[in-house]
PDB file of C-alpha atoms in Angstrom:
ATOM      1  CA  UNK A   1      -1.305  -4.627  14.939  1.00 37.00           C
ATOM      2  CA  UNK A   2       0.096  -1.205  15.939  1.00 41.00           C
ATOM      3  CA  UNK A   3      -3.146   0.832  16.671  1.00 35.00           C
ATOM      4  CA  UNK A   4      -1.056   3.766  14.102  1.00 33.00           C
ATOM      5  CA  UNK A   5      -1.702   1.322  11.381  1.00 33.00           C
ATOM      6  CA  UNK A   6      -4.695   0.035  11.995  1.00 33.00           C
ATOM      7  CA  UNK A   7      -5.979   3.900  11.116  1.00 33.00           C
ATOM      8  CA  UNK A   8      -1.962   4.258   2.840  1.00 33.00           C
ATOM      9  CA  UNK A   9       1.146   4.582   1.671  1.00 30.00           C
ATOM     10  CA  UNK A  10       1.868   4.245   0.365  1.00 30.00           C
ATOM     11  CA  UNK A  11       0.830   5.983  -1.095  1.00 32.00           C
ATOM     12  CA  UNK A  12       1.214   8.290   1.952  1.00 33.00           C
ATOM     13  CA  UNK A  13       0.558  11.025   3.962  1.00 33.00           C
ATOM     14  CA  UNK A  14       1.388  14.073   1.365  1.00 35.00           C
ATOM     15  CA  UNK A  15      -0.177  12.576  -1.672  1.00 36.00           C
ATOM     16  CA  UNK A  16      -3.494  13.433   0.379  1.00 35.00           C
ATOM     17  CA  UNK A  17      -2.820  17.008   0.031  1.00 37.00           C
ATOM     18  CA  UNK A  18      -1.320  17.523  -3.433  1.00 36.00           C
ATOM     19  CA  UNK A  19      -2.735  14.601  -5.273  1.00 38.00           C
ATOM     20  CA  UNK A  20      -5.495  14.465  -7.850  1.00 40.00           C
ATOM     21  CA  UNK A  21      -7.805  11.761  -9.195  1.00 43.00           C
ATOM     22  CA  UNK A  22      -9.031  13.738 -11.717  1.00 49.00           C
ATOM     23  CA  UNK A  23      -9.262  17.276 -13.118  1.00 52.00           C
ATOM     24  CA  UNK A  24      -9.957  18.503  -9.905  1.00 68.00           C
ATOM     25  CA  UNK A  25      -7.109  18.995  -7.298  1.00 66.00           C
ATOM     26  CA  UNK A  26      -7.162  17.225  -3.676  1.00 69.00           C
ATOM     27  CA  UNK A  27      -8.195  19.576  -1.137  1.00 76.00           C
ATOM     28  CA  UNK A  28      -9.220  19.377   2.427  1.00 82.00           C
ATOM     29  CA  UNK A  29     -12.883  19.646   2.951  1.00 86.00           C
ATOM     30  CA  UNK A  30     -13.965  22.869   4.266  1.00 87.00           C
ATOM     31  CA  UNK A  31     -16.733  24.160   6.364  1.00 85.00           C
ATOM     32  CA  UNK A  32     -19.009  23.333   9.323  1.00 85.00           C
ATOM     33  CA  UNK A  33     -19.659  20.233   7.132  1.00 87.00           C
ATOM     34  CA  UNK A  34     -15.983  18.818   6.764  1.00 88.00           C
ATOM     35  CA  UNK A  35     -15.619  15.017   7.806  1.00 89.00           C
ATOM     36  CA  UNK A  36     -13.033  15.800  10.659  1.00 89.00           C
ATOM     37  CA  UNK A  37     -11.164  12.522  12.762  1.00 89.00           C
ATOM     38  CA  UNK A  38     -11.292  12.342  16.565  1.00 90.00           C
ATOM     39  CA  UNK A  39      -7.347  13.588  16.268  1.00 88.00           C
ATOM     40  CA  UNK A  40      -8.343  16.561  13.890  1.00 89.00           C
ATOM     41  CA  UNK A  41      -7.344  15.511  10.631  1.00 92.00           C
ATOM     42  CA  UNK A  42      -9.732  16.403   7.803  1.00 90.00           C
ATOM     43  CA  UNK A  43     -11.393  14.126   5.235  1.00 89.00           C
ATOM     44  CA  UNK A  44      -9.436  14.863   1.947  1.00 80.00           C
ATOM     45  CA  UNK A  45     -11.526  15.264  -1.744  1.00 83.00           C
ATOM     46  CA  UNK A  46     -10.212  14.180  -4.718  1.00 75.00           C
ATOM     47  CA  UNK A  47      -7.277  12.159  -3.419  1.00 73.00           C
ATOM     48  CA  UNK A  48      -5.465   9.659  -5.313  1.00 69.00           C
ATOM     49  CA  UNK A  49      -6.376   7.202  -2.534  1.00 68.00           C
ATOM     50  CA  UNK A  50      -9.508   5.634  -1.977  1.00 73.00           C
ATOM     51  CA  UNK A  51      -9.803   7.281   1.490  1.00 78.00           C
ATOM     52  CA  UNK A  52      -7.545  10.324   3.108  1.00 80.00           C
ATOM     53  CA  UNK A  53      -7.142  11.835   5.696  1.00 88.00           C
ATOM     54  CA  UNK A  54      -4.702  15.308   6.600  1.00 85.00           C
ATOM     55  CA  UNK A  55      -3.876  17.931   9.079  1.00 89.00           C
ATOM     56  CA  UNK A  56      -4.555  21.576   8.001  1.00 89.00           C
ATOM     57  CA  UNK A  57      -1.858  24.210   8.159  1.00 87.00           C
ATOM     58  CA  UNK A  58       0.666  21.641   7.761  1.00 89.00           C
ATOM     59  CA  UNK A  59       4.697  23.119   6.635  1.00 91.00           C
ATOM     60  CA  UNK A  60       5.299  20.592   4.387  1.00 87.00           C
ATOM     61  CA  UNK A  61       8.414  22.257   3.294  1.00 89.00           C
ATOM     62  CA  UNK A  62      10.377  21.503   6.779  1.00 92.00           C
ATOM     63  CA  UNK A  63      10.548  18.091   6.108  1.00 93.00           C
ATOM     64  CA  UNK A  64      14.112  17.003   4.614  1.00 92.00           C
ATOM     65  CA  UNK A  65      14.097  13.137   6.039  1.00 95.00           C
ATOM     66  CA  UNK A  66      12.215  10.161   5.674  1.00 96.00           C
ATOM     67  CA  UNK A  67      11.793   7.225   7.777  1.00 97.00           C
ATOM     68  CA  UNK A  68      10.157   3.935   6.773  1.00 96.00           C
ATOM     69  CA  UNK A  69       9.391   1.829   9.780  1.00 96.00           C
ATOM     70  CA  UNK A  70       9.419  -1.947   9.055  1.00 95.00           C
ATOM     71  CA  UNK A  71       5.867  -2.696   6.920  1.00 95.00           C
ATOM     72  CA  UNK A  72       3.904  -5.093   8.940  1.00 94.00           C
ATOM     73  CA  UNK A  73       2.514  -7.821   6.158  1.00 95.00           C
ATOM     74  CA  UNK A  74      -0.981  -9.527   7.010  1.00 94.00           C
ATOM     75  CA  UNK A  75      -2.970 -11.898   5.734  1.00 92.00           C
ATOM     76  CA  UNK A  76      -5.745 -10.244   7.891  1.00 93.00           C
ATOM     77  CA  UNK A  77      -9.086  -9.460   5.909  1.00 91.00           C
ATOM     78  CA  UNK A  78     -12.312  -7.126   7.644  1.00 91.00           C
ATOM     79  CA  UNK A  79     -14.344  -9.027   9.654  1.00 91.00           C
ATOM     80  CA  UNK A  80     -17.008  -9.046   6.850  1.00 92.00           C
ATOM     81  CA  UNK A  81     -14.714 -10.781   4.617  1.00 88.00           C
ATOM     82  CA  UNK A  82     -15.909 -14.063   2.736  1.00 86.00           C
ATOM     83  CA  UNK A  83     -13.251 -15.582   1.217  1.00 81.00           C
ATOM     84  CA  UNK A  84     -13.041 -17.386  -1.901  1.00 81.00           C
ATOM     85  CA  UNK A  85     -14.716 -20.694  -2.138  1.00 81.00           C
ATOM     86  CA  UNK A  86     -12.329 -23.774  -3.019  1.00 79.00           C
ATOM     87  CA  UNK A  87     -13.371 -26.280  -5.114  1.00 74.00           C
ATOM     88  CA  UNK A  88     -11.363 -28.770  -3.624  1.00 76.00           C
ATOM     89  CA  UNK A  89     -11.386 -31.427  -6.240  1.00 71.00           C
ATOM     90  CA  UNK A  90     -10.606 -29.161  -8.987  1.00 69.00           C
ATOM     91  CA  UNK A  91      -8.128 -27.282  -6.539  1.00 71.00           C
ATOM     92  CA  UNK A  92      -6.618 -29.992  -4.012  1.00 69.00           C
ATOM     93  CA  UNK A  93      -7.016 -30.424  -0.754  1.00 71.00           C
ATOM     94  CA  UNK A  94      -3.932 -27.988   0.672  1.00 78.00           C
ATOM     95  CA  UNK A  95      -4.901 -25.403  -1.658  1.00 80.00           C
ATOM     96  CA  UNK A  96      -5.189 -22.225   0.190  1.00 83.00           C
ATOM     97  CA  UNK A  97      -5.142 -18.024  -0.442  1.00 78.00           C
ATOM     98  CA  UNK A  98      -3.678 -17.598   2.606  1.00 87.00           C
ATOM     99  CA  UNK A  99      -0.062 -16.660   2.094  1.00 86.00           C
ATOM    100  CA  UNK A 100       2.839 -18.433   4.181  1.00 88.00           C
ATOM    101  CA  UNK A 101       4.979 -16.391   6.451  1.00 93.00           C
ATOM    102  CA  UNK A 102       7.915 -16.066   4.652  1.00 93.00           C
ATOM    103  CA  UNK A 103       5.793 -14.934   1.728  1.00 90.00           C
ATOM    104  CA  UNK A 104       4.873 -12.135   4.115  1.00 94.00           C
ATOM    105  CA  UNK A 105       8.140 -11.319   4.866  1.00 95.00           C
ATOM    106  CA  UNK A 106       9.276 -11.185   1.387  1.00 93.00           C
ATOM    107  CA  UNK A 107       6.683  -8.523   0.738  1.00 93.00           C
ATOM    108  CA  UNK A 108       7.706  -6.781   3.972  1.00 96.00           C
ATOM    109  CA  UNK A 109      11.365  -6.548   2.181  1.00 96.00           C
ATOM    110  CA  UNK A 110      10.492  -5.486  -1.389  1.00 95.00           C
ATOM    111  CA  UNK A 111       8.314  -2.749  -0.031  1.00 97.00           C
ATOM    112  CA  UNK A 112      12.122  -1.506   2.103  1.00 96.00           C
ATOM    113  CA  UNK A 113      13.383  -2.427  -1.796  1.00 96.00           C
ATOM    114  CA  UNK A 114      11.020  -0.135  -3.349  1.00 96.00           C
ATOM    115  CA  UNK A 115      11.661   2.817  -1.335  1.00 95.00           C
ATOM    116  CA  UNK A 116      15.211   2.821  -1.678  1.00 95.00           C
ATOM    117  CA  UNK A 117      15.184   2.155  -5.136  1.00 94.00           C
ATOM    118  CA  UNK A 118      12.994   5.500  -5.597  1.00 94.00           C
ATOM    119  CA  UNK A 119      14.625   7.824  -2.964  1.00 92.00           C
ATOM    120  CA  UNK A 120      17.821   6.997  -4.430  1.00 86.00           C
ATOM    121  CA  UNK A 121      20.916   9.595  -4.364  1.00 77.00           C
ATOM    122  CA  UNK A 122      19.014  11.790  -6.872  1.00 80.00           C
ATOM    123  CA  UNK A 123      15.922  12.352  -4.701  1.00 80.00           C
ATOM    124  CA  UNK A 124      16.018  15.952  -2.442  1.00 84.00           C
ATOM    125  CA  UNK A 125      15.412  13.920   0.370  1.00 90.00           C
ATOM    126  CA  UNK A 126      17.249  11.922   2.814  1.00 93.00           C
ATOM    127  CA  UNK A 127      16.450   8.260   4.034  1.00 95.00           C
ATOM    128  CA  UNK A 128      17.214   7.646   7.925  1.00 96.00           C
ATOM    129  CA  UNK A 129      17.157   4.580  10.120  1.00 94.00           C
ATOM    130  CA  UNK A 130      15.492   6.534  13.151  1.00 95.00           C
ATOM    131  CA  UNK A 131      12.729   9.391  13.988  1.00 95.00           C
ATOM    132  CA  UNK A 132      14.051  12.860  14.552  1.00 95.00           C
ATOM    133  CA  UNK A 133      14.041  16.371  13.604  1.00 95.00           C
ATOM    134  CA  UNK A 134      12.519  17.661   9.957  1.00 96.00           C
ATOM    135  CA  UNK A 135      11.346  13.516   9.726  1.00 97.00           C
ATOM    136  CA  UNK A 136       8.500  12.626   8.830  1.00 96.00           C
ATOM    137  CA  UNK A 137       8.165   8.577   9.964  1.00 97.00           C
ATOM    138  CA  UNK A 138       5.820   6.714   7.379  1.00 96.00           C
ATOM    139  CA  UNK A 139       4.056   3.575   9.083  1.00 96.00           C
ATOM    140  CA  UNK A 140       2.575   1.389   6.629  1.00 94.00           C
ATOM    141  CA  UNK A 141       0.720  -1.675   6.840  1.00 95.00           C
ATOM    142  CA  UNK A 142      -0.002  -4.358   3.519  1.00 95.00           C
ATOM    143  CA  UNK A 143      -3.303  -6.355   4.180  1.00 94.00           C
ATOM    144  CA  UNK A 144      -6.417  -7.908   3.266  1.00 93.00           C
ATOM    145  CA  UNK A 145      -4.212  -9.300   0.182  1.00 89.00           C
ATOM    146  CA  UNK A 146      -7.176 -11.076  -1.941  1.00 89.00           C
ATOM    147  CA  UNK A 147      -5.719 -13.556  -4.178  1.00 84.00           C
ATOM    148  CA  UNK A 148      -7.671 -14.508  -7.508  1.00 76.00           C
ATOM    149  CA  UNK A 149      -6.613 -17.734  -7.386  1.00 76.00           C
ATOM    150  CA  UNK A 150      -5.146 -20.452  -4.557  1.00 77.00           C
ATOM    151  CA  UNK A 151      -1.064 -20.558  -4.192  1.00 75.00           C
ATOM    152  CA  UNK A 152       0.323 -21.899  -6.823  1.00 71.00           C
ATOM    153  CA  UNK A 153       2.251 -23.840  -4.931  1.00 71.00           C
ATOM    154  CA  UNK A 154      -0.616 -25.148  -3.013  1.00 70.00           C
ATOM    155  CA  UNK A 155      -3.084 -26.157  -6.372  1.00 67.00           C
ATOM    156  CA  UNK A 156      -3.725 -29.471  -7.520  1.00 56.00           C
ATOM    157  CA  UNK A 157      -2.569 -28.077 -10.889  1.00 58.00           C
ATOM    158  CA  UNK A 158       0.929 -27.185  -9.879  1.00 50.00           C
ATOM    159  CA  UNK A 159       1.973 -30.533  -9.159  1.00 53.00           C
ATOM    160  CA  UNK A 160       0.294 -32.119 -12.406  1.00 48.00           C
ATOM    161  CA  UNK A 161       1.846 -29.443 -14.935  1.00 53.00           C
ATOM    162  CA  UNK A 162      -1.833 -28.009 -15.304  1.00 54.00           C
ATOM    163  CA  UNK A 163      -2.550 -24.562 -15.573  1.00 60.00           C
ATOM    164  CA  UNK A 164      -4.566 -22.130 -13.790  1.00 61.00           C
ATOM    165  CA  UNK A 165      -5.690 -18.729 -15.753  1.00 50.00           C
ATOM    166  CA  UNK A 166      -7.239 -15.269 -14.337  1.00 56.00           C
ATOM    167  CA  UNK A 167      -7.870 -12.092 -15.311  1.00 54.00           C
ATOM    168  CA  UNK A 168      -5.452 -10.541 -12.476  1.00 65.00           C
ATOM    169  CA  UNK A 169      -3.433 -11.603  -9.370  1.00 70.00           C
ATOM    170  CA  UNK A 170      -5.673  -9.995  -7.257  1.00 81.00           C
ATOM    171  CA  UNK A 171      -5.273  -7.608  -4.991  1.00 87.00           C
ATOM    172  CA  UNK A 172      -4.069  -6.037  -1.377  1.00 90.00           C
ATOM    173  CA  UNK A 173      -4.812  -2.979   0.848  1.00 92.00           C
ATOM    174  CA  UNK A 174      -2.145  -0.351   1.870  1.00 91.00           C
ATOM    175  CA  UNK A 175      -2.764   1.486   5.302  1.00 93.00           C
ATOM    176  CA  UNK A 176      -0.697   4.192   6.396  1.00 90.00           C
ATOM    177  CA  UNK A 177      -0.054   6.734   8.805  1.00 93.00           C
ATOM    178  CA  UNK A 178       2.861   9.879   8.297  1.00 93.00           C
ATOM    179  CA  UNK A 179       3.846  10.944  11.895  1.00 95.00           C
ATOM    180  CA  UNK A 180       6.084  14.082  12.674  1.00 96.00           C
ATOM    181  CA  UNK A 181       9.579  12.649  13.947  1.00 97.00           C
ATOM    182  CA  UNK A 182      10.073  14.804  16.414  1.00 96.00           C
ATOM    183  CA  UNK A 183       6.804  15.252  18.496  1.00 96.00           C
ATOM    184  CA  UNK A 184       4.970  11.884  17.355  1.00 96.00           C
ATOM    185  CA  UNK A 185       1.731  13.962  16.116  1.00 95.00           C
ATOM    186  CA  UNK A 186      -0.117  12.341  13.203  1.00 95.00           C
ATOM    187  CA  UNK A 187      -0.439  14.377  10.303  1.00 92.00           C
ATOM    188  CA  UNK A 188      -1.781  12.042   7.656  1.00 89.00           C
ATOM    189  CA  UNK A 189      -3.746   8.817   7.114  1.00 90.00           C
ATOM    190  CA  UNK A 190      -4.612   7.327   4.100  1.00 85.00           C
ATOM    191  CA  UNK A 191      -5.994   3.985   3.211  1.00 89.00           C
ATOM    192  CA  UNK A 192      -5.768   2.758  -1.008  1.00 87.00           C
ATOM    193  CA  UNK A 193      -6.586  -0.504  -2.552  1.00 89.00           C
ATOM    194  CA  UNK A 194      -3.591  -1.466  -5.111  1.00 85.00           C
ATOM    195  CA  UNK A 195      -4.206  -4.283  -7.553  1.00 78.00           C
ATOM    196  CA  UNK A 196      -1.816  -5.591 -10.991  1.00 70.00           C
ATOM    197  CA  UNK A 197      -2.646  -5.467 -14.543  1.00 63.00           C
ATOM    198  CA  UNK A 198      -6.339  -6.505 -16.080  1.00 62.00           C
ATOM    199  CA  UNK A 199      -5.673  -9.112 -18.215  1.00 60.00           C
ATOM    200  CA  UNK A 200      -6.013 -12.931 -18.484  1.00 48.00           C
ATOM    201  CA  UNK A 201      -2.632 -14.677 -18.281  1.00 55.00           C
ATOM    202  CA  UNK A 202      -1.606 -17.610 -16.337  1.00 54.00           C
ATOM    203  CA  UNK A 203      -1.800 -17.280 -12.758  1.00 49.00           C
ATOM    204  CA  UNK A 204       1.633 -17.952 -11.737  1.00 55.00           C
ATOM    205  CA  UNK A 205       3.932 -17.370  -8.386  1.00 61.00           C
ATOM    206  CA  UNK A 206       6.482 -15.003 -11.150  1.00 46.00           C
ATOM    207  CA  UNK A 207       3.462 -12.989 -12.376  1.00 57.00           C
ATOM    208  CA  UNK A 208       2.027 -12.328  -8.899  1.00 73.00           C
ATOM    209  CA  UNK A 209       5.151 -11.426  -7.479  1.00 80.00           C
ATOM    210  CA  UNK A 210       5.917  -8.711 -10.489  1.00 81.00           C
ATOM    211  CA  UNK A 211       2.475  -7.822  -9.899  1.00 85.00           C
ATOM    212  CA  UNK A 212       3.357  -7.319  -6.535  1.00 89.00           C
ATOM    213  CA  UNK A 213       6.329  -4.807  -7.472  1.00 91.00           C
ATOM    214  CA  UNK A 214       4.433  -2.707  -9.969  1.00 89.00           C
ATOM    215  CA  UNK A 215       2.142  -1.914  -6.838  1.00 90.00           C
ATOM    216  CA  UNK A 216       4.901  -1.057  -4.633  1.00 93.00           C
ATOM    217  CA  UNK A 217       6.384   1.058  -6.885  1.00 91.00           C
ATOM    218  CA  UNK A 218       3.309   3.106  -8.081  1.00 88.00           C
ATOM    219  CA  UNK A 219       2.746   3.585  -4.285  1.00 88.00           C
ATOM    220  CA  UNK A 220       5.934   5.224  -3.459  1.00 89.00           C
ATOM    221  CA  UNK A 221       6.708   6.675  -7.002  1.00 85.00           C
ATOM    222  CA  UNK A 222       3.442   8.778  -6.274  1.00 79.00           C
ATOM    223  CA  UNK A 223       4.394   9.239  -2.951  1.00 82.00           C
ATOM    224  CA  UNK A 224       7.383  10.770  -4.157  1.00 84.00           C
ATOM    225  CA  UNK A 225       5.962  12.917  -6.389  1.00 75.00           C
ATOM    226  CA  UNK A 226       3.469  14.553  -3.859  1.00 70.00           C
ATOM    227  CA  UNK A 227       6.602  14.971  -1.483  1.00 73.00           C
ATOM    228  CA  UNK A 228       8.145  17.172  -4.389  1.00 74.00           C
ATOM    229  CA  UNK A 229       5.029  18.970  -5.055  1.00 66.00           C
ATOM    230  CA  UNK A 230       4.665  20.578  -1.680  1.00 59.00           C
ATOM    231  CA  UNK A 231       8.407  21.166  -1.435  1.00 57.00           C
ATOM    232  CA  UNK A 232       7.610  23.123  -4.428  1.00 58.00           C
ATOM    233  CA  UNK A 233       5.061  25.221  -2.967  1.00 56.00           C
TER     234      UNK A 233
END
């Protein structure tokens, strides 16, 4: 995996600096104390994201264009990682979490979706195919995706009109990293674990994959916001 990515977006790079979880605003950490990166960014408190990262003294305000590289699509998981335990004569024996590539690639093409769909023709800022001047390039990665139940394709269930029931679809890790167009320096970093709705439904391949849109969207719809915020400022 590209050593940028293996450093949120979406929910990217800017939502670090204007976010908030809470009542309290996101700010850089200050102070002979302040959790700093080997490449100088600066731990970020009070971020939307679970963990963020951003470079002080930053001109937000330059940046006009936006450029989504490709999103890389894994079903990598932390070395730590125990997956799920399947029962396989309740489950079958091809049942698997694992999803196939073209699943991956699916989800690498609705994230391209999502973005457009939000920086449409009514957005103050411009979508471009390559890096360059007053860009900001957003690298994004989607992985450890934890599934709360096997494909549906792949269950016992599926093929015997049973049905399988959790409380969510589970869930899957945005990493990314906002770069400067022109010189390549990393500004941002973030790093946010997105899941669907809590609530016990059937566990199906057409609720996943709307699941799977809703977290896109919040990603970049936030993302969006915080880009607006410190154009503001």
């Amino acid at each position: 995996m590209n050593n940028a990515i293996t450093a949120m977006a979406l929910l990217l790079g800017l939502t670090v600096v204007t976010a908030c979880t809470n009542s309290e605003p996101a700010r850089l950490q200050q102070g002979v104390d302040a959790e700093t990166t080997k490449d100088g960014l600066v731990k970020v408190d009070h971020s939307k994201l679970d963990l963020s990262y951003a470079r002080p003294n930053v001109d937000w305000q330059k940046y006009t264009k936006l450029y989504f590289a490709p999103v890389q699509v894994t079903n990598d998981h932390p070395a730590d990682y125990k997956p799920p335990r399947i029962d396989r004569r309740a489950e079958g024996l091809n049942a698997t979490y694992d999803l196939p590539p073209e699943a991956l690639e699916k989800m690498s093409a609705q994230f391209q979706t999502t973005v457009k769909d939000v920086f449409n023709s009514e957005q103050p800022f411009e979508l471009v195919d390559k890096a360059g001047a007053n860009t900001l390039v957003i690298e994004a990665a989607v992985t450890d995706i934890r599934l709360s139940a096997p494909i549906e394709s792949s269950r016992r269930s599926y093929n015997s009109m049973g049905r399988t029931y959790t409380e969510s679809s589970g869930s899957m890790m945005l990493l990314a990293v906002i770069k400067d167009g022109e010189t390549g320096e990393v500004l941002a970093k973030a790093a946010d674990r997105g899941q669907g709705f809590q609530q016990w439904r059937q566990n199906t391949q057409v609720f996943n994959w709307g699941d799977v849109k809703t977290v896109y969207r919040r990603w970049v719809n936030d993302f969006k916001n915080a880009l607006m915020e410190a154009g503001a400022k």
